[in-house]
Structure formats: C-alpha cells, structure tokens
PDB file of C-alpha atoms in Angstrom:
ATOM      1  CA  MET A  53      -3.792 -28.862 -33.090  1.00 41.00           C
ATOM      2  CA  SER A  54      -6.032 -28.827 -30.057  1.00 49.00           C
ATOM      3  CA  ARG A  55      -7.875 -31.676 -29.024  1.00 53.00           C
ATOM      4  CA  TRP A  56     -10.967 -29.362 -28.343  1.00 52.00           C
ATOM      5  CA  THR A  57     -11.066 -28.171 -32.060  1.00 54.00           C
ATOM      6  CA  GLY A  58     -10.092 -31.460 -33.804  1.00 52.00           C
ATOM      7  CA  THR A  59      -8.127 -31.252 -36.891  1.00 50.00           C
ATOM      8  CA  TRP A  60     -10.465 -28.874 -39.226  1.00 49.00           C
ATOM      9  CA  LEU A  61      -8.782 -25.505 -38.291  1.00 54.00           C
ATOM     10  CA  SER A  62      -6.497 -24.337 -41.165  1.00 51.00           C
ATOM     11  CA  GLY A  63      -4.367 -22.255 -38.830  1.00 52.00           C
ATOM     12  CA  PRO A  64      -3.895 -18.474 -38.641  1.00 50.00           C
ATOM     13  CA  GLY A  65      -6.050 -16.664 -41.370  1.00 50.00           C
ATOM     14  CA  ALA A  66      -8.444 -19.579 -41.648  1.00 50.00           C
ATOM     15  CA  GLY A  67     -11.423 -17.093 -40.739  1.00 49.00           C
ATOM     16  CA  HIS A  68     -10.594 -14.603 -43.424  1.00 51.00           C
ATOM     17  CA  GLU A  69     -13.085 -13.720 -46.291  1.00 49.00           C
ATOM     18  CA  SER A  70     -12.862 -15.643 -49.367  1.00 51.00           C
ATOM     19  CA  ASP A  71     -14.238 -15.200 -52.806  1.00 53.00           C
ATOM     20  CA  GLU A  72     -15.235 -18.757 -53.248  1.00 61.00           C
ATOM     21  CA  GLY A  73     -18.843 -18.075 -53.668  1.00 69.00           C
ATOM     22  CA  PRO A  74     -21.897 -18.411 -51.269  1.00 82.00           C
ATOM     23  CA  VAL A  75     -21.634 -19.978 -47.762  1.00 82.00           C
ATOM     24  CA  ARG A  76     -24.058 -22.878 -47.324  1.00 88.00           C
ATOM     25  CA  TYR A  77     -23.766 -23.116 -43.381  1.00 89.00           C
ATOM     26  CA  ARG A  78     -21.864 -21.510 -40.606  1.00 88.00           C
ATOM     27  CA  GLY A  79     -18.113 -22.574 -40.264  1.00 87.00           C
ATOM     28  CA  GLU A  80     -17.997 -23.892 -43.819  1.00 86.00           C
ATOM     29  CA  ARG A  81     -15.110 -21.460 -44.648  1.00 87.00           C
ATOM     30  CA  LEU A  82     -13.262 -22.566 -41.701  1.00 86.00           C
ATOM     31  CA  GLY A  83     -13.784 -26.391 -42.511  1.00 86.00           C
ATOM     32  CA  ALA A  84     -16.152 -26.916 -39.604  1.00 88.00           C
ATOM     33  CA  PRO A  85     -18.887 -29.636 -40.051  1.00 91.00           C
ATOM     34  CA  GLU A  86     -22.318 -28.740 -40.926  1.00 89.00           C
ATOM     35  CA  ARG A  87     -23.871 -30.311 -37.870  1.00 91.00           C
ATOM     36  CA  GLY A  88     -22.898 -32.242 -34.713  1.00 92.00           C
ATOM     37  CA  LEU A  89     -19.610 -32.344 -32.769  1.00 93.00           C
ATOM     38  CA  GLY A  90     -17.259 -29.452 -33.875  1.00 91.00           C
ATOM     39  CA  SER A  91     -19.963 -27.689 -35.735  1.00 92.00           C
ATOM     40  CA  VAL A  92     -20.519 -23.949 -34.936  1.00 93.00           C
ATOM     41  CA  ALA A  93     -23.111 -23.363 -32.328  1.00 93.00           C
ATOM     42  CA  SER A  94     -26.196 -21.535 -33.487  1.00 92.00           C
ATOM     43  CA  THR A  95     -27.095 -18.062 -32.278  1.00 91.00           C
ATOM     44  CA  GLY A  96     -30.334 -19.333 -30.466  1.00 93.00           C
ATOM     45  CA  ILE A  97     -28.416 -21.981 -28.358  1.00 95.00           C
ATOM     46  CA  ARG A  98     -25.809 -19.303 -27.494  1.00 94.00           C
ATOM     47  CA  LEU A  99     -28.527 -16.946 -26.396  1.00 94.00           C
ATOM     48  CA  GLY A 100     -30.095 -19.665 -24.361  1.00 96.00           C
ATOM     49  CA  ALA A 101     -26.710 -20.302 -22.651  1.00 97.00           C
ATOM     50  CA  LEU A 102     -26.355 -16.636 -21.836  1.00 96.00           C
ATOM     51  CA  VAL A 103     -29.838 -16.437 -20.419  1.00 97.00           C
ATOM     52  CA  LEU A 104     -29.258 -19.615 -18.157  1.00 98.00           C
ATOM     53  CA  ASP A 105     -26.031 -18.096 -17.045  1.00 97.00           C
ATOM     54  CA  LEU A 106     -27.574 -14.979 -16.120  1.00 97.00           C
ATOM     55  CA  VAL A 107     -30.187 -16.931 -14.078  1.00 97.00           C
ATOM     56  CA  LEU A 108     -27.493 -18.881 -12.279  1.00 97.00           C
ATOM     57  CA  ALA A 109     -25.720 -15.541 -11.414  1.00 97.00           C
ATOM     58  CA  SER A 110     -28.967 -14.112 -10.024  1.00 96.00           C
ATOM     59  CA  LEU A 111     -29.494 -17.223  -7.956  1.00 96.00           C
ATOM     60  CA  VAL A 112     -25.903 -17.166  -6.480  1.00 96.00           C
ATOM     61  CA  THR A 113     -26.323 -13.545  -5.753  1.00 96.00           C
ATOM     62  CA  SER A 114     -29.490 -14.264  -4.099  1.00 95.00           C
ATOM     63  CA  VAL A 115     -27.823 -16.360  -1.488  1.00 95.00           C
ATOM     64  CA  PHE A 116     -25.769 -13.247  -0.425  1.00 94.00           C
ATOM     65  CA  LEU A 117     -27.982 -10.434  -1.125  1.00 93.00           C
ATOM     66  CA  ARG A 118     -31.888 -10.855  -0.822  1.00 90.00           C
ATOM     67  CA  PRO A 119     -33.853  -8.803  -3.699  1.00 89.00           C
ATOM     68  CA  ASP A 120     -36.415  -6.509  -2.324  1.00 90.00           C
ATOM     69  CA  TYR A 121     -38.714  -5.819  -5.388  1.00 91.00           C
ATOM     70  CA  ASP A 122     -40.474  -2.945  -3.720  1.00 93.00           C
ATOM     71  CA  ASP A 123     -37.254  -1.027  -3.148  1.00 93.00           C
ATOM     72  CA  PRO A 124     -35.651   0.202  -6.393  1.00 93.00           C
ATOM     73  CA  SER A 125     -32.322   0.965  -4.919  1.00 93.00           C
ATOM     74  CA  ARG A 126     -31.997  -2.393  -3.407  1.00 93.00           C
ATOM     75  CA  MET A 127     -32.896  -4.184  -6.847  1.00 95.00           C
ATOM     76  CA  TRP A 128     -30.447  -1.872  -8.609  1.00 95.00           C
ATOM     77  CA  GLN A 129     -27.793  -3.097  -6.089  1.00 95.00           C
ATOM     78  CA  PHE A 130     -28.827  -6.632  -6.621  1.00 96.00           C
ATOM     79  CA  ASN A 131     -28.632  -6.386 -10.418  1.00 95.00           C
ATOM     80  CA  VAL A 132     -25.277  -4.794 -10.365  1.00 96.00           C
ATOM     81  CA  TRP A 133     -23.929  -7.729  -8.078  1.00 97.00           C
ATOM     82  CA  SER A 134     -25.593 -10.173 -10.159  1.00 97.00           C
ATOM     83  CA  GLY A 135     -23.772  -8.741 -13.202  1.00 96.00           C
ATOM     84  CA  VAL A 136     -20.499  -8.898 -11.326  1.00 97.00           C
ATOM     85  CA  VAL A 137     -21.216 -12.585 -10.463  1.00 97.00           C
ATOM     86  CA  TRP A 138     -21.853 -13.446 -14.224  1.00 98.00           C
ATOM     87  CA  LEU A 139     -18.754 -11.595 -15.397  1.00 97.00           C
ATOM     88  CA  LEU A 140     -16.800 -13.841 -12.842  1.00 97.00           C
ATOM     89  CA  ILE A 141     -18.543 -17.061 -13.810  1.00 97.00           C
ATOM     90  CA  THR A 142     -18.087 -16.318 -17.368  1.00 97.00           C
ATOM     91  CA  VAL A 143     -14.455 -15.083 -17.270  1.00 97.00           C
ATOM     92  CA  ALA A 144     -13.450 -17.882 -15.018  1.00 97.00           C
ATOM     93  CA  GLY A 145     -15.278 -20.550 -16.973  1.00 97.00           C
ATOM     94  CA  VAL A 146     -14.211 -19.607 -20.443  1.00 97.00           C
ATOM     95  CA  ALA A 147     -10.572 -18.876 -19.508  1.00 97.00           C
ATOM     96  CA  LEU A 148     -10.064 -22.052 -17.624  1.00 96.00           C
ATOM     97  CA  ALA A 149     -12.291 -24.714 -19.143  1.00 95.00           C
ATOM     98  CA  GLY A 150     -13.667 -23.004 -22.351  1.00 95.00           C
ATOM     99  CA  PHE A 151     -17.304 -23.066 -21.211  1.00 96.00           C
ATOM    100  CA  THR A 152     -19.627 -21.627 -18.588  1.00 97.00           C
ATOM    101  CA  PRO A 153     -22.136 -23.820 -16.663  1.00 97.00           C
ATOM    102  CA  ALA A 154     -24.893 -23.289 -19.312  1.00 97.00           C
ATOM    103  CA  LYS A 155     -22.526 -23.836 -22.173  1.00 97.00           C
ATOM    104  CA  ALA A 156     -21.567 -27.061 -20.686  1.00 97.00           C
ATOM    105  CA  LEU A 157     -25.066 -27.911 -20.106  1.00 97.00           C
ATOM    106  CA  LEU A 158     -26.178 -27.112 -23.564  1.00 97.00           C
ATOM    107  CA  GLY A 159     -23.089 -28.729 -25.164  1.00 96.00           C
ATOM    108  CA  MET A 160     -20.797 -25.776 -26.339  1.00 96.00           C
ATOM    109  CA  ARG A 161     -17.327 -24.837 -25.869  1.00 96.00           C
ATOM    110  CA  VAL A 162     -15.432 -21.677 -26.583  1.00 96.00           C
ATOM    111  CA  VAL A 163     -12.168 -22.365 -28.423  1.00 95.00           C
ATOM    112  CA  ARG A 164      -9.265 -20.560 -29.786  1.00 95.00           C
ATOM    113  CA  MET A 165      -9.031 -20.130 -33.538  1.00 92.00           C
ATOM    114  CA  ASP A 166      -5.257 -20.773 -33.361  1.00 91.00           C
ATOM    115  CA  GLY A 167      -5.964 -24.312 -31.935  1.00 88.00           C
ATOM    116  CA  GLN A 168      -4.447 -23.677 -28.343  1.00 91.00           C
ATOM    117  CA  PRO A 169      -6.362 -25.720 -25.691  1.00 89.00           C
ATOM    118  CA  LEU A 170      -7.155 -22.927 -23.223  1.00 93.00           C
ATOM    119  CA  VAL A 171      -8.789 -19.510 -23.995  1.00 95.00           C
ATOM    120  CA  GLY A 172      -7.094 -17.998 -20.997  1.00 95.00           C
ATOM    121  CA  PRO A 173      -7.835 -14.827 -19.171  1.00 96.00           C
ATOM    122  CA  PHE A 174      -6.290 -12.330 -21.662  1.00 96.00           C
ATOM    123  CA  ARG A 175      -8.899 -13.472 -24.174  1.00 96.00           C
ATOM    124  CA  ALA A 176     -11.781 -14.267 -21.987  1.00 97.00           C
ATOM    125  CA  ILE A 177     -11.855 -10.925 -20.149  1.00 96.00           C
ATOM    126  CA  PRO A 178     -12.296  -8.611 -23.298  1.00 96.00           C
ATOM    127  CA  ARG A 179     -14.546 -11.399 -24.842  1.00 96.00           C
ATOM    128  CA  THR A 180     -16.826 -11.418 -21.757  1.00 96.00           C
ATOM    129  CA  LEU A 181     -16.972  -7.479 -21.516  1.00 96.00           C
ATOM    130  CA  LEU A 182     -18.069  -7.378 -25.067  1.00 95.00           C
ATOM    131  CA  VAL A 183     -20.662  -9.754 -24.509  1.00 95.00           C
ATOM    132  CA  ALA A 184     -22.010  -7.632 -21.523  1.00 94.00           C
ATOM    133  CA  LEU A 185     -22.165  -4.731 -24.124  1.00 94.00           C
ATOM    134  CA  VAL A 186     -24.639  -6.857 -26.145  1.00 91.00           C
ATOM    135  CA  ILE A 187     -24.236  -5.349 -29.483  1.00 91.00           C
ATOM    136  CA  PRO A 188     -20.761  -6.864 -30.368  1.00 90.00           C
ATOM    137  CA  ALA A 189     -22.137 -10.247 -29.612  1.00 90.00           C
ATOM    138  CA  ALA A 190     -25.146  -9.537 -31.758  1.00 90.00           C
ATOM    139  CA  ILE A 191     -23.116  -8.626 -34.814  1.00 91.00           C
ATOM    140  CA  VAL A 192     -22.341 -12.103 -36.394  1.00 90.00           C
ATOM    141  CA  ASP A 193     -20.490 -12.862 -39.624  1.00 90.00           C
ATOM    142  CA  LYS A 194     -21.102 -15.778 -42.016  1.00 89.00           C
ATOM    143  CA  ASP A 195     -19.322 -18.308 -39.853  1.00 89.00           C
ATOM    144  CA  GLY A 196     -21.297 -17.436 -36.626  1.00 89.00           C
ATOM    145  CA  ARG A 197     -18.602 -15.419 -35.054  1.00 91.00           C
ATOM    146  CA  GLY A 198     -19.551 -12.281 -33.221  1.00 92.00           C
ATOM    147  CA  LEU A 199     -17.463  -9.206 -32.962  1.00 94.00           C
ATOM    148  CA  HIS A 200     -16.649 -10.313 -29.311  1.00 95.00           C
ATOM    149  CA  ASP A 201     -15.247 -13.678 -30.810  1.00 94.00           C
ATOM    150  CA  LYS A 202     -13.185 -11.995 -33.603  1.00 94.00           C
ATOM    151  CA  VAL A 203     -11.564  -9.614 -31.031  1.00 94.00           C
ATOM    152  CA  ALA A 204     -10.692 -12.594 -28.706  1.00 95.00           C
ATOM    153  CA  GLY A 205      -9.791 -14.957 -31.609  1.00 94.00           C
ATOM    154  CA  THR A 206     -12.329 -17.531 -30.493  1.00 95.00           C
ATOM    155  CA  ILE A 207     -15.288 -19.478 -31.799  1.00 94.00           C
ATOM    156  CA  VAL A 208     -18.174 -21.323 -30.066  1.00 95.00           C
ATOM    157  CA  LEU A 209     -18.379 -24.948 -31.271  1.00 95.00           C
ATOM    158  CA  ARG A 210     -20.817 -27.842 -30.458  1.00 95.00           C
ATOM    159  CA  THR A 211     -19.457 -30.501 -28.250  1.00 94.00           C
ATOM    160  CA  ARG A 212     -22.173 -33.028 -28.869  1.00 91.00           C
TER     161      ARG A 212
END
C-alpha cells in the first residue's frame, strides 16, 4: 500500500458501485475518512487549485511573452502559450509528485487507486487533457471522482 493513501484502499474494484444504501460523504464507499488527512478533496478546493495553477501559468508565460490587451491576436497567442505552460506544470507535477503547486499549497494530492506511489506520465497526461476539456472534470460521482480521475485511475485526497 502506498504511503500517500494510507491503508484505507481496498484494492482493485474499491470504487465500484455498491447497493449498500445511501452514501453519507464522499469517499465513504472507498473507506476514506470523512474529514482531514486522507479524505476526498471537495470540488470547491479543487476548483480553487485549478484557478491558482492557471494564474501561475499566466505569470510564468508573461515572463517570456508580454500580453497586449489591445491586440486580440497577441492575446490569443499569450493565452495559447499560457495553456501550454499550464499543461506542462500540471502533467509534470502530477506525474512526478502527485500535485501541482496550487494543490500542494491547498493541501491536496493526486493518488492512484491501486496504491502505487507515483501517478506517472501515462496517467497524468490523459487526466490533464480531460481537465482541460472541463466537462469530464465537472461530472463527479458519489465519491468525488470526476471522469478524468476515473479514466486515469486516480483520486484527489487531502494531505492535511
């Protein structure tokens, strides 16, 4: 079992639907605690981390490419490069450490459902591309896992 997920994961199949009745909180069916360390991160805090990471990507981009608010084509170019920087920050952070700068700041980590310690690029790339599409990340199940997490076999947990 991974040191990031603790011992609450039941292994493969832990996230499958069950007929045990109503779910009281996110992650209950997976055995995650209701609050605190190891609990499933809320949608609001995850959205906050996304916004902070996008701001960071824009700031990094502005070091290399100055935005010109009066020139739409220049702003389009700036926004495209900011998106590329966000993709790189997110893929590298999640693949190698399980978090982006904003996720670390807000106390979250992306972990694999199978308990392996690293998410890795083969899971981080499709997960990040699906977040960029927005809709897959907005569709969340009873355990707080978006479609992007289901595809990648991951979940976002609180680290504090």
